[in-house]
Amino acid sequence: MMVSFFDQFASPSFLGIPLIAIAIALPWVLFPTPPSRWMNSRLITVQTWLMNRFTNQLMMPLNVGGHKWALLLASLMVFLITINMLGLLPYTFTPTTQLSLNMGFAVPLWLATVIIGMRNQPTVALGHLLPEGTPVPLIPVLIIIETISLFIRPLALGVRLTANLTAGHLLIQLIATAVFVLMPMMPAVAILTAAVLFLLTLLEVAVAMIQAYVFVLLLSLYLQENI
C-alpha cells in the first residue's frame, strides 16, 4: 500500500520513453493567444490584468536594471502555476513534484543572480558574506556560515516546492483512500471525511498558486540583493 501511494510521483513512460517532456510542454498549449481583433475576450482581459498586477508587485522593489527580468519571472510563475494546477486533476502527473526539475529551474536562475552581482558590484556582493561590525575572532566563522547559506538557497527553492506539492498529493490520496474504505462500513464518517477531502483540495489549489508565487518572489529577492 505504501508503495502505491508513491507511485504517483514516478515519471510516466510509454514504451520506455519518458513522457515528462510532454507534461512540461502541455501547459503552453493551454495559454490563450491574443486575437487579431480590436476587442479582446474576457479571458484575455483577465489574464492581462493579472499579469500586469503581478509584474508591478514583483518589480516594485527592484531598480530599472532588474526590470529586464520581468518577462522571465512572469513567464516562470505562470508556467509553474499551470503545471501545479494541472497536477491536481485525476490521472495526471505533476512534474514539479520531481526535485530534479525544480533544481533545474532554481540553480541556473540563482547562479545568474550571483553572477550579475559579482560582475556589476563585486564589493557589495562579497560584502554580504561579512556583516558590518563583526568582531575579528568571528570573521572566519561568519564567512563560512554565510557562504554555506548562499549555496543552500537554490536547494531550499527546489526542496520547498517539491515538499509542499508532494505532501499535498499524499494527503489527498490518503484521505481519498480512507473515504473508499469507510464508505461501506461507516457512511456517516465517510461523508465527513469526504467533506474534509473537499476542503483539503481547495487548500491544495491555493498551495499550488502560492508556492509558484513564493518561488518567483524569492528569486526576485535574490536578484534585488545583486543589482
PDB file of N, CA, C and O in Angstrom, residues 58-98:
ATOM      1  N   LEU A  58       5.892  42.533  -8.343  1.00  0.00           N
ATOM      2  CA  LEU A  58       7.195  41.866  -8.275  1.00  0.00           C
ATOM      3  C   LEU A  58       8.339  42.828  -8.569  1.00  0.00           C
ATOM      4  O   LEU A  58       9.403  42.755  -7.949  1.00  0.00           O
ATOM      5  N   MET A  59       8.132  43.743  -9.508  1.00  0.00           N
ATOM      6  CA  MET A  59       9.202  44.641  -9.929  1.00  0.00           C
ATOM      7  C   MET A  59       9.280  45.914  -9.099  1.00  0.00           C
ATOM      8  O   MET A  59      10.214  46.694  -9.263  1.00  0.00           O
ATOM      9  N   MET A  60       8.333  46.149  -8.204  1.00  0.00           N
ATOM     10  CA  MET A  60       8.311  47.388  -7.437  1.00  0.00           C
ATOM     11  C   MET A  60       9.574  47.579  -6.594  1.00  0.00           C
ATOM     12  O   MET A  60      10.151  48.680  -6.573  1.00  0.00           O
ATOM     13  N   PRO A  61      10.075  46.539  -5.874  1.00  0.00           N
ATOM     14  CA  PRO A  61      11.284  46.770  -5.063  1.00  0.00           C
ATOM     15  C   PRO A  61      12.567  46.872  -5.881  1.00  0.00           C
ATOM     16  O   PRO A  61      13.594  47.294  -5.351  1.00  0.00           O
ATOM     17  N   LEU A  62      12.543  46.469  -7.151  1.00  0.00           N
ATOM     18  CA  LEU A  62      13.755  46.418  -7.962  1.00  0.00           C
ATOM     19  C   LEU A  62      13.979  47.738  -8.685  1.00  0.00           C
ATOM     20  O   LEU A  62      13.035  48.480  -8.984  1.00  0.00           O
ATOM     21  N   ASN A  63      15.237  48.015  -8.995  1.00  0.00           N
ATOM     22  CA  ASN A  63      15.547  49.194  -9.786  1.00  0.00           C
ATOM     23  C   ASN A  63      15.355  48.893 -11.270  1.00  0.00           C
ATOM     24  O   ASN A  63      14.904  47.806 -11.650  1.00  0.00           O
ATOM     25  N   VAL A  64      15.705  49.852 -12.099  1.00  0.00           N
ATOM     26  CA  VAL A  64      15.441  49.706 -13.540  1.00  0.00           C
ATOM     27  C   VAL A  64      16.211  48.531 -14.129  1.00  0.00           C
ATOM     28  O   VAL A  64      15.724  47.838 -15.036  1.00  0.00           O
ATOM     29  N   GLY A  65      17.404  48.242 -13.620  1.00  0.00           N
ATOM     30  CA  GLY A  65      18.184  47.126 -14.154  1.00  0.00           C
ATOM     31  C   GLY A  65      17.521  45.780 -13.932  1.00  0.00           C
ATOM     32  O   GLY A  65      17.669  44.867 -14.753  1.00  0.00           O
ATOM     33  N   GLY A  66      16.764  45.651 -12.853  1.00  0.00           N
ATOM     34  CA  GLY A  66      16.091  44.387 -12.587  1.00  0.00           C
ATOM     35  C   GLY A  66      14.828  44.183 -13.385  1.00  0.00           C
ATOM     36  O   GLY A  66      14.299  43.071 -13.439  1.00  0.00           O
ATOM     37  N   HIS A  67      14.320  45.253 -14.029  1.00  0.00           N
ATOM     38  CA  HIS A  67      13.100  45.127 -14.817  1.00  0.00           C
ATOM     39  C   HIS A  67      13.303  44.282 -16.068  1.00  0.00           C
ATOM     40  O   HIS A  67      12.318  43.870 -16.690  1.00  0.00           O
ATOM     41  N   LYS A  68      14.547  44.031 -16.446  1.00  0.00           N
ATOM     42  CA  LYS A  68      14.802  43.150 -17.584  1.00  0.00           C
ATOM     43  C   LYS A  68      14.367  41.716 -17.299  1.00  0.00           C
ATOM     44  O   LYS A  68      14.157  40.939 -18.230  1.00  0.00           O
ATOM     45  N   TRP A  69      14.238  41.384 -16.028  1.00  0.00           N
ATOM     46  CA  TRP A  69      13.839  40.035 -15.640  1.00  0.00           C
ATOM     47  C   TRP A  69      12.326  39.874 -15.569  1.00  0.00           C
ATOM     48  O   TRP A  69      11.842  38.794 -15.219  1.00  0.00           O
ATOM     49  N   ALA A  70      11.574  40.917 -15.871  1.00  0.00           N
ATOM     50  CA  ALA A  70      10.118  40.861 -15.689  1.00  0.00           C
ATOM     51  C   ALA A  70       9.485  39.765 -16.534  1.00  0.00           C
ATOM     52  O   ALA A  70       8.670  38.975 -16.047  1.00  0.00           O
ATOM     53  N   LEU A  71       9.852  39.689 -17.799  1.00  0.00           N
ATOM     54  CA  LEU A  71       9.256  38.692 -18.690  1.00  0.00           C
ATOM     55  C   LEU A  71       9.613  37.279 -18.251  1.00  0.00           C
ATOM     56  O   LEU A  71       8.751  36.383 -18.232  1.00  0.00           O
ATOM     57  N   LEU A  72      10.861  37.068 -17.868  1.00  0.00           N
ATOM     58  CA  LEU A  72      11.295  35.732 -17.444  1.00  0.00           C
ATOM     59  C   LEU A  72      10.582  35.295 -16.175  1.00  0.00           C
ATOM     60  O   LEU A  72      10.053  34.173 -16.095  1.00  0.00           O
ATOM     61  N   LEU A  73      10.523  36.161 -15.162  1.00  0.00           N
ATOM     62  CA  LEU A  73       9.912  35.789 -13.895  1.00  0.00           C
ATOM     63  C   LEU A  73       8.403  35.612 -14.036  1.00  0.00           C
ATOM     64  O   LEU A  73       7.827  34.687 -13.444  1.00  0.00           O
ATOM     65  N   ALA A  74       7.745  36.485 -14.815  1.00  0.00           N
ATOM     66  CA  ALA A  74       6.303  36.345 -15.001  1.00  0.00           C
ATOM     67  C   ALA A  74       5.971  35.063 -15.758  1.00  0.00           C
ATOM     68  O   ALA A  74       5.023  34.349 -15.403  1.00  0.00           O
ATOM     69  N   SER A  75       6.751  34.747 -16.781  1.00  0.00           N
ATOM     70  CA  SER A  75       6.519  33.508 -17.532  1.00  0.00           C
ATOM     71  C   SER A  75       6.749  32.280 -16.662  1.00  0.00           C
ATOM     72  O   SER A  75       5.998  31.304 -16.742  1.00  0.00           O
ATOM     73  N   LEU A  76       7.779  32.346 -15.820  1.00  0.00           N
ATOM     74  CA  LEU A  76       8.055  31.212 -14.935  1.00  0.00           C
ATOM     75  C   LEU A  76       6.924  30.995 -13.941  1.00  0.00           C
ATOM     76  O   LEU A  76       6.528  29.851 -13.683  1.00  0.00           O
ATOM     77  N   MET A  77       6.371  32.083 -13.390  1.00  0.00           N
ATOM     78  CA  MET A  77       5.293  31.920 -12.431  1.00  0.00           C
ATOM     79  C   MET A  77       4.042  31.338 -13.092  1.00  0.00           C
ATOM     80  O   MET A  77       3.401  30.434 -12.543  1.00  0.00           O
ATOM     81  N   VAL A  78       3.676  31.835 -14.272  1.00  0.00           N
ATOM     82  CA  VAL A  78       2.512  31.302 -14.977  1.00  0.00           C
ATOM     83  C   VAL A  78       2.728  29.826 -15.321  1.00  0.00           C
ATOM     84  O   VAL A  78       1.812  29.002 -15.194  1.00  0.00           O
ATOM     85  N   PHE A  79       3.935  29.492 -15.729  1.00  0.00           N
ATOM     86  CA  PHE A  79       4.250  28.102 -16.070  1.00  0.00           C
ATOM     87  C   PHE A  79       4.125  27.187 -14.853  1.00  0.00           C
ATOM     88  O   PHE A  79       3.513  26.113 -14.921  1.00  0.00           O
ATOM     89  N   LEU A  80       4.681  27.614 -13.711  1.00  0.00           N
ATOM     90  CA  LEU A  80       4.611  26.797 -12.502  1.00  0.00           C
ATOM     91  C   LEU A  80       3.181  26.664 -11.991  1.00  0.00           C
ATOM     92  O   LEU A  80       2.759  25.582 -11.562  1.00  0.00           O
ATOM     93  N   ILE A  81       2.420  27.753 -12.034  1.00  0.00           N
ATOM     94  CA  ILE A  81       1.026  27.685 -11.589  1.00  0.00           C
ATOM     95  C   ILE A  81       0.243  26.710 -12.456  1.00  0.00           C
ATOM     96  O   ILE A  81      -0.542  25.890 -11.952  1.00  0.00           O
ATOM     97  N   THR A  82       0.442  26.771 -13.761  1.00  0.00           N
ATOM     98  CA  THR A  82      -0.308  25.890 -14.667  1.00  0.00           C
ATOM     99  C   THR A  82       0.048  24.429 -14.429  1.00  0.00           C
ATOM    100  O   THR A  82      -0.834  23.566 -14.360  1.00  0.00           O
ATOM    101  N   ILE A  83       1.332  24.137 -14.271  1.00  0.00           N
ATOM    102  CA  ILE A  83       1.748  22.753 -14.015  1.00  0.00           C
ATOM    103  C   ILE A  83       1.186  22.257 -12.681  1.00  0.00           C
ATOM    104  O   ILE A  83       0.676  21.132 -12.571  1.00  0.00           O
ATOM    105  N   ASN A  84       1.268  23.105 -11.649  1.00  0.00           N
ATOM    106  CA  ASN A  84       0.767  22.695 -10.333  1.00  0.00           C
ATOM    107  C   ASN A  84      -0.742  22.471 -10.346  1.00  0.00           C
ATOM    108  O   ASN A  84      -1.240  21.527  -9.725  1.00  0.00           O
ATOM    109  N   MET A  85      -1.481  23.316 -11.051  1.00  0.00           N
ATOM    110  CA  MET A  85      -2.933  23.170 -11.104  1.00  0.00           C
ATOM    111  C   MET A  85      -3.340  21.940 -11.915  1.00  0.00           C
ATOM    112  O   MET A  85      -4.259  21.204 -11.538  1.00  0.00           O
ATOM    113  N   LEU A  86      -2.662  21.702 -13.033  1.00  0.00           N
ATOM    114  CA  LEU A  86      -2.979  20.518 -13.834  1.00  0.00           C
ATOM    115  C   LEU A  86      -2.657  19.237 -13.061  1.00  0.00           C
ATOM    116  O   LEU A  86      -3.306  18.207 -13.272  1.00  0.00           O
ATOM    117  N   GLY A  87      -1.672  19.292 -12.169  1.00  0.00           N
ATOM    118  CA  GLY A  87      -1.324  18.112 -11.392  1.00  0.00           C
ATOM    119  C   GLY A  87      -2.382  17.713 -10.380  1.00  0.00           C
ATOM    120  O   GLY A  87      -2.335  16.595  -9.857  1.00  0.00           O
ATOM    121  N   LEU A  88      -3.337  18.606 -10.092  1.00  0.00           N
ATOM    122  CA  LEU A  88      -4.423  18.270  -9.166  1.00  0.00           C
ATOM    123  C   LEU A  88      -5.558  17.518  -9.847  1.00  0.00           C
ATOM    124  O   LEU A  88      -6.455  17.019  -9.160  1.00  0.00           O
ATOM    125  N   LEU A  89      -5.542  17.445 -11.161  1.00  0.00           N
ATOM    126  CA  LEU A  89      -6.574  16.695 -11.877  1.00  0.00           C
ATOM    127  C   LEU A  89      -6.327  15.195 -11.720  1.00  0.00           C
ATOM    128  O   LEU A  89      -5.181  14.752 -11.558  1.00  0.00           O
ATOM    129  N   PRO A  90      -7.386  14.383 -11.761  1.00  0.00           N
ATOM    130  CA  PRO A  90      -7.192  12.931 -11.630  1.00  0.00           C
ATOM    131  C   PRO A  90      -6.412  12.349 -12.801  1.00  0.00           C
ATOM    132  O   PRO A  90      -6.511  12.828 -13.934  1.00  0.00           O
ATOM    133  N   TYR A  91      -5.628  11.339 -12.505  1.00  0.00           N
ATOM    134  CA  TYR A  91      -4.862  10.583 -13.509  1.00  0.00           C
ATOM    135  C   TYR A  91      -3.901  11.492 -14.277  1.00  0.00           C
ATOM    136  O   TYR A  91      -3.721  11.347 -15.495  1.00  0.00           O
ATOM    137  N   THR A  92      -3.306  12.439 -13.592  1.00  0.00           N
ATOM    138  CA  THR A  92      -2.303  13.310 -14.198  1.00  0.00           C
ATOM    139  C   THR A  92      -1.003  13.199 -13.431  1.00  0.00           C
ATOM    140  O   THR A  92      -0.956  12.661 -12.324  1.00  0.00           O
ATOM    141  N   PHE A  93       0.045  13.717 -14.027  1.00  0.00           N
ATOM    142  CA  PHE A  93       1.377  13.697 -13.426  1.00  0.00           C
ATOM    143  C   PHE A  93       1.829  15.135 -13.203  1.00  0.00           C
ATOM    144  O   PHE A  93       1.667  15.991 -14.078  1.00  0.00           O
ATOM    145  N   THR A  94       2.391  15.402 -12.013  1.00  0.00           N
ATOM    146  CA  THR A  94       2.859  16.746 -11.683  1.00  0.00           C
ATOM    147  C   THR A  94       4.376  16.787 -11.799  1.00  0.00           C
ATOM    148  O   THR A  94       5.077  16.240 -10.926  1.00  0.00           O
ATOM    149  N   PRO A  95       4.926  17.405 -12.825  1.00  0.00           N
ATOM    150  CA  PRO A  95       6.395  17.433 -12.964  1.00  0.00           C
ATOM    151  C   PRO A  95       7.096  18.156 -11.826  1.00  0.00           C
ATOM    152  O   PRO A  95       8.246  17.848 -11.513  1.00  0.00           O
ATOM    153  N   THR A  96       6.424  19.117 -11.188  1.00  0.00           N
ATOM    154  CA  THR A  96       7.078  19.875 -10.120  1.00  0.00           C
ATOM    155  C   THR A  96       7.188  19.094  -8.816  1.00  0.00           C
ATOM    156  O   THR A  96       7.716  19.626  -7.840  1.00  0.00           O
ATOM    157  N   THR A  97       6.704  17.863  -8.764  1.00  0.00           N
ATOM    158  CA  THR A  97       6.990  17.004  -7.616  1.00  0.00           C
ATOM    159  C   THR A  97       8.349  16.318  -7.757  1.00  0.00           C
ATOM    160  O   THR A  97       8.763  15.610  -6.839  1.00  0.00           O
ATOM    161  N   GLN A  98       9.011  16.525  -8.892  1.00  0.00           N
ATOM    162  CA  GLN A  98      10.342  15.967  -9.112  1.00  0.00           C
ATOM    163  C   GLN A  98      11.393  16.996  -8.695  1.00  0.00           C
ATOM    164  O   GLN A  98      11.432  18.101  -9.224  1.00  0.00           O
TER     165      GLN A  98
END
